[in-house]
Amino acid sequence: MRHAGRLRSFVGLSLVAILSLQAVSFAQRARGAEVVETDETIAELVRELDAPQKARREEAERKLIAIGPSVVERLPKPGPSVSAEVVGRLNRVRAALYRARAEASVHASTITLAVKDASLAQVFAEIEKQTGNHLVDFRRQFGQQAADLRLTLDMAKQPFWKALDAVAEQAGMEVYHFAGEDGLALVAAPQDKAKPRVSPHTVSYSEAFRIEARRVTASRNPAVADGGELRVELEVAWEPRLKPLFLTSKMSKVAAIDDRGEPIAPGNAELATEIPPQGKACRAEIALSFKSPPRSAQAIKTLRGTLDVLLPAELHTFRFTKLNDAGRQEQRAAAVTVAIEEPRKNNDLVQIALALKYENPANALESHRAWFYKNPCYLEAADGTKTPPGTIELTRQSNDELMLNLLFAPDGDWTRQTFVYQTPADIVVLPVVYEFSDLPLP
């Protein structure tokens, strides 16, 4: 109770500047009615996080989480006068909302288009506006004729990948994943490609993911009566707005049945394959290995599987302003804690030792991971000049924590600069389910 007055003052000052976005209750939305949560509602719930009764504090925390991810931007940043109780509850609220936002992000973006004789550029621009997925006409870069294509489309709330397949088919194009851009490139499809290019038997749409069975091959060992391998090669693509850290395919989560109704045994039921994204490409290749079924089997009647996708929940920015004589500094947001030791000067270089720790990071910090090297970080001067590290050295790594040595060569007085570090506020493992039917056997 002793912190309530100080917290009310803090909230009154902070919310005026911070609270600007509208939050919509998930429960109300599920019933089809959108209710705008007011700034006063959020402010009152934040104040209740420091209520004298535990039941009131827990109820306020529950209600903030129930509002949904859009409330994140409206939560105040705790100051020095805020009680540890409120800080802890705000962190739990943010962690839950970041996780909810990550889980929602794998739902398919939807597209509504009703255009007649529209240019390809107009269609691409409208798709990007509705989904946040960047599309690029890459025909000129491929040395292809970039004819002025005109498209007529009529679709309502179509999932992104189904809509893009329809656009590509009408335009005579196909996706090219290696354009080196944050998005998808499209090029002219070969003229001799069989129609239709997208078969319902070989393509599985799973929310923001598109999984295609690209090749089925079989090999047999003539010296062994039941020897041989059946391989099904998959291409997994995702909407470019997503940034998976990596995907895991486990044969224990795959099941196949042939057209005789008999199960097709996996080659190794314990096999787990981890696939990192290739640069900026929004795709990965996965090979499923089975024991070859008898020659009497003519097709894979059904093939079902689940991929585990490791996604960053939210990129959070940490700013450390006191770099000289401040000792160890630590900041937390949601499920991640970032700490730095007091920087050291070594000739013209500045060394910053950084610790990065996650709660329940799955296997994201295992020794062979390297995604954290891509986390943006820099020293920032008062005029906005940014100095990235010249060297990043991994000094220690465990299941939930790692330590880095960062070396900078900044201009000017580094003690007056700000160290900025960005990393996901949480890491979430989400399932992606796929299914194929009637895949012919070779």
Short mmCIF file of N, CA and C in Angstrom, two decimals, residues 37-102:
data_model
loop_
_atom_site.label_atom_id
_atom_site.label_comp_id
_atom_site.label_asym_id
_atom_site.label_seq_id
_atom_site.Cartn_x
_atom_site.Cartn_y
_atom_site.Cartn_z
N GLU A 37 -10.77 -0.54 -25.35
CA GLU A 37 -10.35 -0.33 -23.97
C GLU A 37 -9.76 1.07 -23.86
N THR A 38 -10.20 1.81 -22.85
CA THR A 38 -9.75 3.20 -22.71
C THR A 38 -8.43 3.27 -21.96
N ASP A 39 -7.77 4.40 -22.11
CA ASP A 39 -6.54 4.63 -21.36
C ASP A 39 -6.80 4.55 -19.86
N GLU A 40 -7.98 5.03 -19.44
CA GLU A 40 -8.31 5.01 -18.02
C GLU A 40 -8.43 3.58 -17.50
N THR A 41 -8.98 2.68 -18.35
CA THR A 41 -9.11 1.29 -17.95
C THR A 41 -7.74 0.67 -17.71
N ILE A 42 -6.83 0.88 -18.66
CA ILE A 42 -5.48 0.33 -18.53
C ILE A 42 -4.78 0.92 -17.32
N ALA A 43 -4.90 2.24 -17.14
CA ALA A 43 -4.24 2.89 -16.01
C ALA A 43 -4.75 2.34 -14.68
N GLU A 44 -6.05 2.11 -14.59
CA GLU A 44 -6.63 1.60 -13.35
C GLU A 44 -6.14 0.17 -13.07
N LEU A 45 -6.07 -0.64 -14.12
CA LEU A 45 -5.57 -2.01 -13.94
C LEU A 45 -4.11 -2.01 -13.50
N VAL A 46 -3.30 -1.11 -14.06
CA VAL A 46 -1.90 -1.01 -13.65
C VAL A 46 -1.81 -0.60 -12.18
N ARG A 47 -2.66 0.35 -11.77
CA ARG A 47 -2.66 0.74 -10.35
C ARG A 47 -3.05 -0.44 -9.45
N GLU A 48 -3.98 -1.25 -9.94
CA GLU A 48 -4.44 -2.40 -9.15
C GLU A 48 -3.34 -3.46 -8.97
N LEU A 49 -2.32 -3.41 -9.79
CA LEU A 49 -1.21 -4.36 -9.61
C LEU A 49 -0.50 -4.15 -8.28
N ASP A 50 -0.74 -3.01 -7.64
CA ASP A 50 -0.12 -2.72 -6.34
C ASP A 50 -1.18 -2.63 -5.23
N ALA A 51 -2.34 -3.25 -5.48
CA ALA A 51 -3.42 -3.23 -4.49
C ALA A 51 -2.99 -3.99 -3.24
N PRO A 52 -3.56 -3.65 -2.07
CA PRO A 52 -3.16 -4.33 -0.83
C PRO A 52 -3.56 -5.80 -0.78
N GLN A 53 -4.64 -6.17 -1.48
CA GLN A 53 -5.08 -7.56 -1.47
C GLN A 53 -4.48 -8.32 -2.66
N LYS A 54 -3.95 -9.51 -2.37
CA LYS A 54 -3.35 -10.33 -3.43
C LYS A 54 -4.36 -10.68 -4.50
N ALA A 55 -5.59 -10.96 -4.12
CA ALA A 55 -6.62 -11.34 -5.09
C ALA A 55 -6.86 -10.22 -6.10
N ARG A 56 -6.84 -8.98 -5.63
CA ARG A 56 -7.03 -7.83 -6.54
C ARG A 56 -5.85 -7.70 -7.49
N ARG A 57 -4.64 -7.91 -6.97
CA ARG A 57 -3.45 -7.81 -7.82
C ARG A 57 -3.48 -8.88 -8.91
N GLU A 58 -3.84 -10.09 -8.53
CA GLU A 58 -3.89 -11.18 -9.50
C GLU A 58 -4.99 -10.97 -10.53
N GLU A 59 -6.13 -10.43 -10.09
CA GLU A 59 -7.22 -10.17 -11.03
C GLU A 59 -6.84 -9.09 -12.04
N ALA A 60 -6.14 -8.04 -11.58
CA ALA A 60 -5.70 -6.98 -12.49
C ALA A 60 -4.71 -7.54 -13.51
N GLU A 61 -3.79 -8.39 -13.06
CA GLU A 61 -2.84 -9.01 -13.98
C GLU A 61 -3.56 -9.86 -15.01
N ARG A 62 -4.54 -10.64 -14.55
CA ARG A 62 -5.30 -11.51 -15.47
C ARG A 62 -6.05 -10.67 -16.51
N LYS A 63 -6.65 -9.57 -16.08
CA LYS A 63 -7.43 -8.74 -17.00
C LYS A 63 -6.53 -8.06 -18.04
N LEU A 64 -5.35 -7.62 -17.62
CA LEU A 64 -4.43 -7.00 -18.58
C LEU A 64 -4.03 -8.01 -19.65
N ILE A 65 -3.76 -9.24 -19.25
CA ILE A 65 -3.40 -10.27 -20.22
C ILE A 65 -4.56 -10.59 -21.13
N ALA A 66 -5.80 -10.60 -20.56
CA ALA A 66 -6.98 -10.95 -21.36
C ALA A 66 -7.29 -9.92 -22.43
N ILE A 67 -6.87 -8.69 -22.22
CA ILE A 67 -7.12 -7.65 -23.24
C ILE A 67 -6.44 -8.02 -24.55
N GLY A 68 -5.24 -8.59 -24.46
CA GLY A 68 -4.56 -9.02 -25.67
C GLY A 68 -3.28 -8.27 -25.95
N PRO A 69 -2.52 -8.74 -26.97
CA PRO A 69 -1.18 -8.19 -27.25
C PRO A 69 -1.14 -6.70 -27.51
N SER A 70 -2.24 -6.11 -27.98
CA SER A 70 -2.20 -4.68 -28.31
C SER A 70 -2.02 -3.80 -27.08
N VAL A 71 -2.16 -4.36 -25.87
CA VAL A 71 -1.97 -3.55 -24.68
C VAL A 71 -0.50 -3.35 -24.35
N VAL A 72 0.40 -4.12 -24.98
CA VAL A 72 1.82 -4.04 -24.64
C VAL A 72 2.34 -2.62 -24.75
N GLU A 73 2.04 -1.95 -25.85
CA GLU A 73 2.56 -0.60 -26.08
C GLU A 73 1.96 0.41 -25.10
N ARG A 74 0.92 0.02 -24.39
CA ARG A 74 0.25 0.95 -23.49
C ARG A 74 0.66 0.76 -22.04
N LEU A 75 1.51 -0.21 -21.78
CA LEU A 75 1.99 -0.42 -20.42
C LEU A 75 3.12 0.55 -20.10
N PRO A 76 3.12 1.14 -18.91
CA PRO A 76 4.19 2.06 -18.54
C PRO A 76 5.49 1.32 -18.29
N LYS A 77 6.59 2.00 -18.49
CA LYS A 77 7.90 1.45 -18.16
C LYS A 77 8.19 1.76 -16.69
N PRO A 78 8.43 0.73 -15.89
CA PRO A 78 8.63 0.96 -14.45
C PRO A 78 9.82 1.89 -14.19
N GLY A 79 9.61 2.80 -13.27
CA GLY A 79 10.68 3.69 -12.83
C GLY A 79 11.20 3.26 -11.47
N PRO A 80 12.15 4.00 -10.94
CA PRO A 80 12.77 3.61 -9.66
C PRO A 80 11.81 3.63 -8.48
N SER A 81 10.71 4.39 -8.57
CA SER A 81 9.79 4.49 -7.45
C SER A 81 8.71 3.41 -7.46
N VAL A 82 8.71 2.56 -8.47
CA VAL A 82 7.68 1.53 -8.58
C VAL A 82 8.10 0.30 -7.77
N SER A 83 7.13 -0.29 -7.08
CA SER A 83 7.43 -1.42 -6.20
C SER A 83 7.87 -2.64 -7.00
N ALA A 84 8.61 -3.52 -6.33
CA ALA A 84 9.06 -4.77 -6.96
C ALA A 84 7.86 -5.63 -7.35
N GLU A 85 6.78 -5.54 -6.59
CA GLU A 85 5.57 -6.30 -6.91
C GLU A 85 5.03 -5.91 -8.27
N VAL A 86 4.94 -4.61 -8.53
CA VAL A 86 4.41 -4.13 -9.80
C VAL A 86 5.37 -4.46 -10.94
N VAL A 87 6.66 -4.29 -10.70
CA VAL A 87 7.64 -4.62 -11.74
C VAL A 87 7.52 -6.08 -12.15
N GLY A 88 7.43 -6.97 -11.16
CA GLY A 88 7.32 -8.39 -11.46
C GLY A 88 6.05 -8.71 -12.22
N ARG A 89 4.95 -8.12 -11.83
CA ARG A 89 3.68 -8.41 -12.51
C ARG A 89 3.66 -7.82 -13.92
N LEU A 90 4.23 -6.63 -14.10
CA LEU A 90 4.30 -6.06 -15.44
C LEU A 90 5.16 -6.94 -16.35
N ASN A 91 6.23 -7.49 -15.82
CA ASN A 91 7.07 -8.39 -16.62
C ASN A 91 6.30 -9.64 -17.03
N ARG A 92 5.51 -10.18 -16.09
CA ARG A 92 4.72 -11.37 -16.43
C ARG A 92 3.65 -11.05 -17.46
N VAL A 93 3.05 -9.88 -17.33
CA VAL A 93 2.04 -9.47 -18.32
C VAL A 93 2.68 -9.33 -19.69
N ARG A 94 3.82 -8.65 -19.76
CA ARG A 94 4.50 -8.48 -21.05
C ARG A 94 4.90 -9.83 -21.64
N ALA A 95 5.43 -10.73 -20.80
CA ALA A 95 5.85 -12.04 -21.29
C ALA A 95 4.67 -12.79 -21.88
N ALA A 96 3.52 -12.77 -21.18
CA ALA A 96 2.34 -13.47 -21.68
C ALA A 96 1.83 -12.86 -22.98
N LEU A 97 1.87 -11.53 -23.07
CA LEU A 97 1.37 -10.86 -24.27
C LEU A 97 2.31 -11.04 -25.46
N TYR A 98 3.61 -11.00 -25.21
CA TYR A 98 4.56 -11.27 -26.29
C TYR A 98 4.37 -12.68 -26.83
N ARG A 99 4.18 -13.63 -25.91
CA ARG A 99 3.98 -15.02 -26.33
C ARG A 99 2.67 -15.15 -27.13
N ALA A 100 1.63 -14.47 -26.68
CA ALA A 100 0.36 -14.51 -27.40
C ALA A 100 0.50 -13.90 -28.79
N ARG A 101 1.29 -12.81 -28.86
CA ARG A 101 1.50 -12.18 -30.17
C ARG A 101 2.27 -13.11 -31.10
N ALA A 102 3.27 -13.81 -30.56
CA ALA A 102 4.03 -14.76 -31.39
C ALA A 102 3.13 -15.89 -31.87
#
